[in-house]
Coordinates of C-alpha atoms in Angstrom, one line a residue:
X438 CA 125.7 95.2 93.6
X439 CA 125.7 91.7 92.2
X440 CA 123.0 90.6 89.7
X441 CA 125.0 87.7 88.3
X442 CA 122.6 85.0 89.3
X443 CA 119.6 86.8 87.7
X444 CA 118.7 86.0 84.0
X445 CA 119.5 88.4 81.3
X446 CA 116.8 91.0 80.6
X447 CA 115.3 91.7 77.2
X448 CA 117.1 94.2 75.0
X449 CA 116.5 97.8 75.9
X450 CA 113.8 99.3 73.6
X451 CA 114.9 101.4 70.7
X452 CA 113.1 104.4 69.2
X453 CA 110.5 104.0 66.5
X454 CA 107.6 101.7 65.8
X455 CA 109.9 99.1 64.2
X456 CA 111.1 98.1 67.7
X457 CA 110.1 94.6 68.7
X458 CA 108.7 95.9 72.0
X459 CA 106.0 97.9 70.1
X460 CA 105.1 94.8 68.1
X461 CA 105.0 92.8 71.3
X462 CA 102.6 95.3 72.8
X463 CA 100.3 95.2 69.7
X464 CA 100.2 91.4 70.0
X465 CA 99.4 91.4 73.7
X466 CA 96.6 93.9 73.2
X467 CA 95.3 91.9 70.2
X468 CA 94.9 88.8 72.4
X469 CA 93.1 90.8 75.1
X470 CA 96.1 90.3 77.5
X471 CA 94.8 93.2 79.6
X472 CA 93.5 93.6 83.2
X473 CA 89.9 93.3 82.0
X474 CA 90.7 90.4 79.7
X475 CA 92.4 88.5 82.6
X476 CA 89.5 89.1 84.9
X477 CA 87.0 87.8 82.3
X478 CA 89.2 84.7 81.5
X479 CA 90.2 83.7 85.1
X480 CA 87.2 84.9 87.1
X481 CA 87.5 87.0 90.2
X482 CA 88.8 84.3 92.7
X483 CA 91.7 83.2 90.4
X484 CA 92.5 86.8 89.5
X485 CA 92.6 87.8 93.1
X486 CA 94.8 84.7 93.9
X487 CA 97.4 86.0 91.4
X488 CA 97.8 89.1 93.5
X489 CA 98.7 86.8 96.4
X490 CA 101.3 85.0 94.2
X491 CA 99.1 81.9 94.2
X492 CA 99.0 80.4 90.7
X493 CA 97.1 77.1 91.0
X494 CA 93.6 78.6 90.3
X495 CA 95.0 80.4 87.2
X496 CA 96.7 77.3 86.0
X497 CA 93.4 75.4 86.2
X498 CA 91.7 78.2 84.3
X499 CA 94.2 78.2 81.4
X500 CA 94.1 74.6 80.2
X501 CA 92.9 75.5 76.8
X502 CA 94.8 76.8 73.8
X503 CA 93.4 80.2 73.1
X504 CA 95.9 83.1 72.5
X505 CA 95.0 84.7 75.9
X506 CA 95.5 81.4 77.8
X507 CA 98.9 80.9 76.0
X508 CA 100.1 84.4 77.1
X509 CA 98.9 84.0 80.7
X510 CA 100.8 80.7 81.1
X511 CA 103.8 82.2 79.4
X512 CA 104.2 85.6 81.1
X513 CA 102.2 85.4 84.3
X514 CA 102.5 81.8 85.3
X515 CA 106.1 81.3 83.9
X516 CA 105.3 78.0 82.3
X517 CA 107.1 76.7 79.2
X518 CA 104.7 76.8 76.2
X519 CA 105.1 74.9 72.8
X520 CA 106.8 77.1 70.3
X521 CA 104.0 76.5 67.7
X522 CA 101.4 77.9 70.1
X523 CA 103.4 81.0 70.9
X524 CA 104.1 81.6 67.2
X525 CA 100.4 81.9 66.6
X526 CA 100.2 84.9 69.0
X527 CA 103.6 86.6 69.1
X528 CA 106.4 87.5 66.8
X529 CA 108.3 84.6 68.4
X530 CA 111.6 84.8 66.5
X531 CA 112.0 88.5 67.2
X532 CA 111.1 87.9 70.9
X533 CA 113.8 85.2 71.1
X534 CA 116.4 87.4 69.4
X535 CA 115.6 90.4 71.6
X536 CA 115.5 88.3 74.8
X537 CA 111.8 88.4 75.8
X538 CA 111.8 84.6 75.3
X539 CA 114.3 81.8 75.6
X540 CA 114.1 78.3 74.3
X541 CA 113.1 75.6 76.8
X542 CA 113.8 72.1 75.6
X543 CA 113.3 71.0 72.0
X544 CA 110.0 72.6 71.1
X545 CA 109.1 75.0 73.9
X546 CA 109.8 78.6 74.8
X547 CA 109.7 80.4 78.2
X548 CA 109.5 84.0 79.3
X549 CA 112.6 85.8 80.7
X550 CA 110.6 88.3 82.7
X551 CA 107.1 88.6 84.3
X552 CA 104.8 90.8 82.2
X553 CA 101.7 91.8 84.1
X554 CA 98.7 93.7 82.7
X555 CA 97.9 96.8 84.8
X556 CA 94.9 99.1 84.2
X557 CA 95.7 102.8 84.3
X558 CA 93.5 105.4 86.0
X559 CA 91.8 106.4 82.8
X560 CA 91.4 102.9 81.5
X561 CA 94.8 102.7 79.9
X562 CA 96.2 99.2 79.1
X563 CA 99.7 99.1 80.7
X564 CA 102.1 96.3 81.4
X565 CA 104.5 96.1 84.3
X566 CA 107.7 94.2 83.8
X567 CA 109.5 92.5 86.7
X568 CA 111.8 89.6 87.4
X569 CA 110.4 86.1 87.3
X570 CA 108.5 85.2 90.4
X571 CA 108.7 88.8 91.7
X572 CA 105.5 90.4 90.3
X573 CA 104.0 90.6 93.8
X574 CA 105.9 91.0 97.0
X575 CA 104.5 90.6 100.6
X576 CA 104.4 88.1 103.4
X577 CA 104.4 85.1 101.1
X578 CA 108.0 85.7 100.0
X579 CA 109.1 87.1 96.6
X580 CA 110.6 83.9 95.2
X581 CA 114.2 85.3 94.8
X582 CA 116.8 86.3 97.3
X583 CA 119.2 88.0 94.9
X584 CA 120.0 91.5 96.1
X585 CA 119.4 93.0 92.7
X586 CA 116.0 91.6 92.0
X587 CA 113.3 93.9 90.6
X588 CA 109.8 93.6 92.0
X589 CA 106.6 94.4 90.2
X590 CA 103.5 96.1 91.6
X591 CA 102.6 95.5 95.2
X592 CA 100.3 97.2 97.7
X593 CA 102.8 99.9 98.5
X594 CA 103.2 100.8 94.8
X595 CA 99.5 101.2 94.2
X596 CA 99.0 103.1 97.5
X597 CA 101.6 105.7 96.4
X598 CA 100.2 105.9 92.9
X599 CA 96.7 106.5 94.4
X600 CA 97.7 109.3 96.8
X601 CA 99.8 111.2 94.3
X602 CA 98.5 114.6 93.2
X603 CA 97.8 114.3 89.4
X604 CA 97.9 117.8 88.0
X605 CA 99.7 118.7 84.8
X606 CA 103.3 119.6 85.6
X607 CA 106.4 120.3 83.6
X608 CA 108.7 118.0 85.4
X609 CA 108.4 114.9 87.7
X610 CA 111.0 112.8 89.5
X611 CA 110.6 109.2 90.6
X612 CA 113.3 108.4 93.2
X613 CA 114.0 104.6 93.4
X614 CA 111.9 103.7 90.4
X615 CA 112.0 99.9 90.7
X616 CA 109.8 98.5 87.9
X617 CA 108.8 102.0 86.8
X618 CA 105.2 102.1 88.0
X619 CA 105.4 105.6 89.4
X620 CA 107.2 106.9 86.4
X621 CA 104.5 105.4 84.2
X622 CA 101.8 107.2 86.1
X623 CA 103.8 110.5 86.0
X624 CA 104.3 110.2 82.2
X625 CA 100.6 110.8 81.8
X626 CA 100.7 114.3 83.3
X627 CA 104.3 115.5 83.3
X628 CA 106.1 116.8 80.3
X629 CA 109.4 115.5 81.5
X630 CA 110.0 112.5 83.7
X631 CA 113.2 111.6 85.4
X632 CA 113.6 108.2 87.1
X633 CA 116.5 107.1 89.3
X634 CA 117.6 103.9 91.0
X635 CA 120.7 102.5 92.7
X636 CA 120.1 99.3 90.9
X637 CA 120.9 99.5 87.1
X638 CA 118.8 96.5 86.5
X639 CA 115.8 98.4 87.8
X640 CA 116.4 101.2 85.3
X641 CA 116.5 98.7 82.5
X642 CA 113.2 97.2 83.7
X643 CA 111.7 100.7 83.9
X644 CA 112.6 101.3 80.3
X645 CA 110.8 98.0 79.3
X646 CA 107.7 98.9 81.4
X647 CA 107.4 102.3 79.8
X648 CA 108.0 101.1 76.2
X649 CA 105.7 98.1 76.6
X650 CA 103.0 100.3 78.0
X651 CA 103.2 102.8 75.1
X652 CA 104.4 105.6 77.3
X653 CA 107.2 108.1 76.5
X654 CA 110.7 107.2 77.6
X655 CA 112.0 108.7 80.8
X656 CA 115.4 110.2 81.7
X657 CA 116.9 107.2 83.5
X658 CA 119.8 107.9 86.0
X659 CA 121.7 105.5 88.2
X660 CA 122.5 106.4 91.8
X661 CA 121.2 106.7 95.3
X662 CA 118.7 109.3 96.5
X663 CA 119.6 112.7 95.1
X664 CA 123.1 111.8 93.9
X665 CA 122.1 111.5 90.2
X666 CA 120.6 115.0 90.1
X667 CA 122.5 117.9 88.8
X668 CA 123.2 121.0 90.9
X669 CA 120.2 123.3 90.9
X670 CA 117.9 120.8 89.3
X671 CA 114.3 121.1 90.6
X672 CA 110.9 119.5 89.9
X673 CA 107.2 120.1 90.2
X674 CA 106.5 116.6 91.5
X675 CA 108.8 114.2 93.3
X676 CA 107.5 110.7 94.3
X677 CA 109.3 107.8 96.0
X678 CA 108.5 104.4 97.3
X679 CA 111.9 104.0 98.8
X680 CA 113.6 101.0 100.3
X681 CA 112.2 102.0 103.7
X682 CA 112.5 98.7 105.6
X683 CA 114.5 99.2 108.9
X684 CA 116.7 96.2 109.0
X685 CA 120.2 95.1 110.2
X686 CA 122.2 95.6 107.1
X687 CA 121.1 96.0 103.4
X688 CA 120.6 92.5 102.2
X689 CA 117.9 93.3 99.6
X690 CA 118.4 96.4 97.5
X691 CA 114.7 96.8 96.6
X692 CA 113.7 96.8 100.2
X693 CA 116.4 97.6 102.8
X694 CA 117.5 101.2 103.4
X695 CA 121.1 100.3 104.2
X696 CA 121.3 103.2 106.7
X697 CA 121.0 103.1 110.4
X698 CA 117.4 102.9 111.6
X699 CA 115.0 105.2 109.7
X700 CA 117.9 107.5 108.4
X701 CA 117.2 106.8 104.8
X702 CA 113.6 108.0 105.0
X703 CA 114.7 111.0 107.1
X704 CA 117.4 111.9 104.6
X705 CA 114.9 111.6 101.7
X706 CA 112.4 113.9 103.4
X707 CA 115.0 116.5 104.6
X708 CA 116.7 116.6 101.3
X709 CA 113.7 117.1 99.0
X710 CA 113.0 120.7 100.0
X711 CA 115.8 122.1 97.8
X712 CA 114.6 120.0 94.9
X713 CA 111.0 121.3 94.7
X714 CA 109.7 124.2 92.7
X715 CA 107.4 126.6 94.4
X716 CA 104.0 124.9 94.9
X717 CA 105.5 121.6 94.0
X718 CA 104.6 118.3 95.8
X719 CA 106.8 115.6 97.1
X720 CA 105.1 112.4 98.2
X721 CA 106.6 109.3 99.8
X722 CA 105.9 106.1 101.6
X723 CA 108.0 105.6 104.7
X724 CA 108.7 103.7 107.9
X725 CA 109.7 105.5 111.1
X726 CA 110.9 104.3 114.5
X727 CA 108.9 104.7 117.7
X728 CA 111.7 105.2 120.2
X729 CA 111.3 104.9 124.0
X730 CA 110.9 108.2 125.7
X731 CA 110.3 110.1 122.4
X732 CA 107.1 111.3 120.8
X733 CA 106.9 109.8 117.3
X734 CA 105.1 112.9 116.0
X735 CA 107.8 115.2 117.1
X736 CA 110.3 112.9 115.4
X737 CA 108.6 113.3 112.1
X738 CA 108.1 117.0 112.5
X739 CA 111.8 117.3 112.8
X740 CA 112.2 115.8 109.4
X741 CA 110.2 118.4 107.5
X742 CA 112.5 120.8 105.5
X743 CA 112.2 124.5 105.9
X744 CA 109.8 126.2 103.5
X745 CA 107.5 123.2 103.1
X746 CA 104.0 122.5 104.3
X747 CA 103.6 118.8 105.4
X748 CA 100.8 116.3 105.9
X749 CA 102.1 113.1 107.5
X750 CA 99.6 110.2 108.0
X751 CA 100.5 107.2 110.1
X752 CA 98.5 104.3 108.7
X753 CA 99.9 101.4 110.7
X754 CA 102.1 100.6 113.7
X755 CA 103.8 97.2 114.4
X756 CA 105.7 96.1 117.5
X757 CA 109.3 95.1 116.7
X758 CA 108.5 91.3 116.7
X759 CA 105.6 91.7 114.2
X760 CA 107.8 93.9 112.1
X761 CA 110.8 91.5 112.0
X762 CA 108.5 88.6 111.2
X763 CA 106.8 90.4 108.3
X764 CA 110.1 91.2 106.5
X765 CA 111.7 87.9 107.2
X766 CA 108.7 86.3 105.5
X767 CA 108.9 88.8 102.7
X768 CA 112.4 87.4 101.9
X769 CA 111.2 83.8 102.3
X770 CA 113.5 83.2 105.2
X771 CA 110.8 81.3 107.1
X772 CA 111.0 78.6 104.5
X773 CA 114.8 78.1 104.9
X774 CA 117.1 76.7 107.6
X775 CA 115.4 77.3 111.0
X776 CA 118.7 78.1 112.7
X777 CA 119.5 80.7 110.1
X778 CA 116.0 82.2 110.4
X779 CA 116.4 82.4 114.2
X780 CA 119.8 84.1 113.9
X781 CA 118.4 86.7 111.6
X782 CA 115.4 87.3 113.8
X783 CA 117.8 87.7 116.8
X784 CA 119.9 90.2 114.8
X785 CA 116.8 92.2 114.0
X786 CA 115.7 92.4 117.7
X787 CA 119.3 93.2 118.8
X788 CA 119.3 96.1 116.4
X789 CA 116.0 97.5 117.7
X790 CA 116.9 97.1 121.3
X791 CA 120.2 98.8 120.9
X792 CA 118.3 101.9 119.6
X793 CA 115.5 101.6 122.2
X794 CA 113.0 101.1 119.3
X795 CA 109.7 99.7 120.6
X796 CA 107.6 99.8 117.4
X797 CA 107.7 100.9 113.7
X798 CA 105.2 103.1 112.0
X799 CA 104.2 103.1 108.4
X800 CA 102.5 105.8 106.4
X801 CA 102.4 108.6 103.9
X802 CA 104.4 111.8 103.8
X803 CA 103.3 114.7 101.6
X804 CA 105.3 117.9 101.3
X805 CA 104.5 121.1 99.4
X806 CA 106.9 123.9 98.7
X807 CA 105.3 127.1 100.1
X808 CA 106.2 130.7 100.4
X809 CA 104.1 131.0 103.6
X810 CA 105.9 132.7 106.5
X811 CA 104.8 129.9 108.8
X812 CA 104.4 126.6 107.1
X813 CA 101.8 124.1 108.3
X814 CA 102.9 120.7 109.6
X815 CA 100.1 118.2 110.3
X816 CA 101.1 114.8 111.7
X817 CA 98.2 112.4 112.5
X818 CA 97.3 108.8 113.0
X819 CA 94.6 107.5 110.7
X820 CA 94.4 103.6 110.5
X821 CA 90.8 103.6 109.2
X822 CA 89.7 102.7 105.7
X823 CA 90.0 105.4 103.0
X824 CA 88.8 105.6 99.4
X825 CA 91.5 105.5 96.8
X826 CA 92.5 107.3 94.7
X827 CA 93.3 110.2 97.1
X828 CA 95.3 112.5 94.9
X829 CA 92.5 115.1 94.7
X830 CA 91.9 114.8 98.4
X831 CA 95.5 115.5 99.1
X832 CA 95.6 118.5 96.8
X833 CA 92.4 119.8 98.4
X834 CA 93.9 119.5 101.8
X835 CA 96.7 121.9 100.9
X836 CA 94.3 124.3 99.1
X837 CA 92.2 124.5 102.3
X838 CA 95.4 125.3 104.3
X839 CA 96.0 128.2 102.0
X840 CA 92.4 129.4 102.5
X841 CA 92.6 129.2 106.3
X842 CA 96.0 131.0 106.4
X843 CA 94.6 133.9 104.4
X844 CA 91.4 134.3 106.4
X845 CA 91.3 135.5 110.0
X846 CA 88.1 135.0 112.1
X847 CA 86.4 138.0 110.7
X848 CA 87.1 137.0 107.1
X849 CA 85.9 133.5 108.0
X850 CA 82.6 134.7 109.2
X851 CA 82.2 136.8 106.0
X852 CA 82.9 133.7 103.9
X853 CA 80.5 131.3 102.2
X854 CA 80.8 127.5 102.5
X855 CA 79.3 124.4 101.1
X856 CA 78.9 121.1 102.8
X857 CA 81.1 118.5 101.1
X858 CA 79.4 115.8 99.0
X859 CA 78.3 112.6 100.8
X860 CA 78.6 113.8 104.4
X861 CA 76.1 112.3 106.7
X862 CA 75.0 113.1 110.2
X863 CA 74.8 110.6 113.0
X864 CA 73.1 111.3 116.4
X865 CA 74.4 109.2 119.3
X866 CA 72.5 108.9 122.6
X867 CA 70.5 106.6 124.8
X868 CA 67.3 105.2 123.3
X869 CA 64.3 107.4 124.0
X870 CA 66.4 110.4 125.2
X871 CA 65.1 113.8 124.1
X872 CA 68.5 115.1 122.9
X873 CA 71.5 113.2 121.6
X874 CA 74.6 112.9 123.7
X875 CA 76.7 114.0 120.7
X876 CA 76.4 114.5 117.0
X877 CA 78.9 113.0 114.5
X878 CA 79.5 114.2 110.9
X879 CA 80.9 111.4 108.8
X880 CA 82.4 111.5 105.3
X881 CA 81.7 108.7 102.8
X882 CA 84.4 109.7 100.4
X883 CA 88.2 110.4 100.5
X884 CA 89.7 110.0 104.0
X885 CA 86.2 109.0 105.3
X886 CA 86.7 111.1 108.5
X887 CA 84.3 111.4 111.3
X888 CA 84.2 114.4 113.7
X889 CA 82.2 115.2 116.8
X890 CA 80.3 118.5 116.7
X891 CA 77.8 120.3 119.0
X892 CA 74.3 121.1 117.9
X893 CA 75.4 124.5 116.6
X894 CA 78.1 123.0 114.5
X895 CA 75.7 120.4 113.1
X896 CA 73.1 123.0 112.3
X897 CA 75.7 125.3 110.7
X898 CA 77.1 122.5 108.5
X899 CA 73.6 121.4 107.5
X900 CA 72.6 124.7 106.0
X901 CA 75.9 125.5 104.3
X902 CA 75.0 125.6 100.6
X903 CA 77.1 128.6 99.6
X904 CA 74.2 131.1 99.5
X905 CA 74.6 132.8 103.0
X906 CA 77.8 134.0 104.8
X907 CA 78.9 132.1 107.9
X908 CA 78.1 135.1 110.0
X909 CA 74.5 135.3 108.8
X910 CA 73.9 131.6 109.4
X911 CA 75.2 131.9 112.9
X912 CA 72.9 134.9 113.5
X913 CA 69.9 132.8 112.4
X914 CA 71.0 129.9 114.6
X915 CA 71.4 132.3 117.6
X916 CA 67.9 133.5 117.2
X917 CA 66.6 129.9 117.0
X918 CA 68.3 128.7 120.1
X919 CA 68.0 131.9 122.1
X920 CA 71.7 132.6 122.3
X921 CA 73.6 136.0 122.2
X922 CA 74.7 136.3 118.5
X923 CA 77.9 138.1 119.4
X924 CA 79.0 135.3 121.8
X925 CA 78.1 132.7 119.2
X926 CA 80.2 134.5 116.6
X927 CA 83.1 134.6 119.0
X928 CA 83.2 131.0 119.9
X929 CA 82.2 129.3 116.6
X930 CA 85.1 130.2 114.1
X931 CA 87.4 127.5 115.7
X932 CA 84.8 124.9 114.9
X933 CA 84.4 126.2 111.4
X934 CA 88.2 126.1 110.9
X935 CA 88.3 122.5 112.0
X936 CA 85.4 121.5 109.6
X937 CA 87.2 123.3 106.7
X938 CA 90.6 121.8 107.6
X939 CA 89.2 118.2 107.7
X940 CA 87.3 118.6 104.5
X941 CA 83.7 118.7 105.8
X942 CA 83.2 122.2 104.5
X943 CA 84.5 123.7 101.2
X944 CA 84.9 127.5 100.7
X945 CA 82.3 128.5 98.1

């Protein structure tokens, strides 16, 4: 992999508080160069524009000479700043010697990397390092076509961080670490963090991200997928935002899988089973092909390794033209030579047509190592809004699976349940009708699901407060509606199972 056209990175951090990275962190915090500080300085519109790689509003908001404005122009907007102004804020000579800054002209200095404040889940002040112009990817183009470029935090990164189960664990693995955002999150609840990447530049950037954020160093290993791991090495948590883009060739290391079709994502999912400890979670973002004549859900079920429960959620589907255009724009190809753009577009469509691919799906894959005789595999489409973070929702999903597996219908009827918080009931029907056509239960938290229930199901859910068993509630409902309680007990457990599985009811 060539990284020769990219600028040199700052020196790798050394141990101890004497390291310049630690003093740089202190200086950044002292000037309120934080997520909250930026929002207060720039205002919401300019702050949001930065997330779209638009810098003009922030340039207009940083015309003064305060320490925070100086740092924003230097590290976020990549503008040369007078040496004297920077010296008032940072240990400038040490930053020059260690490579965080370079001289620009006679009396100015410039940053060698993008440093972007990032607020942790518990209010931590973190900093994500990335290559210049590459802090945010997406349809606007990343600003660099070098194959070894290291991106910062984008929507995919924050999505994965939000869905990851955050329970204390002994060991965590971040496959394809990039700028280190997943390793940074994992360091807060894992005793030992290992981070791998095919790109050695990404491992260097990850070390900078962790050190500048005040997090413990990770075990950094170079290589593809599971290659850097030792025989028999297993983990309690494995996360990956892999280069999942299905493309003709592997032009951009940070993005393109480099294998045929969706083989990289398939190999990642299939290979993780042997690397998980019992009860451990593996969580990925992925793309998958929708192939003519094939059920996409069956395709994904075939990926799940033996001995693992799975919950796979398809969040979005694009036809092959939309997909090609999205990633051509991501690389900035739409701004180059039109003939070259058309040739690349053609190559993308040729590749899809040869494999009879009609669309590409995007979503989340969560696996959990289980000792169950018959693992559970749930594959669903859910394109609707959700409430992040979802880590607790994901963990609760698998806890409910365990409960349902351990309880037959008789045990279910003997169980006690509580209606989940912030569930509301909606009745749908014609105006003036005596009875609704159907009743909908809707969650206002987590996955924000909605499910249709009959009047018995609605009445049952409404009185579930943990005090009475399901069977006793059904007996009372049977008496109210004049139905045989035995028949009601026979037909209702399936509906109770669905309400528990989807998170409307919690075992008490």
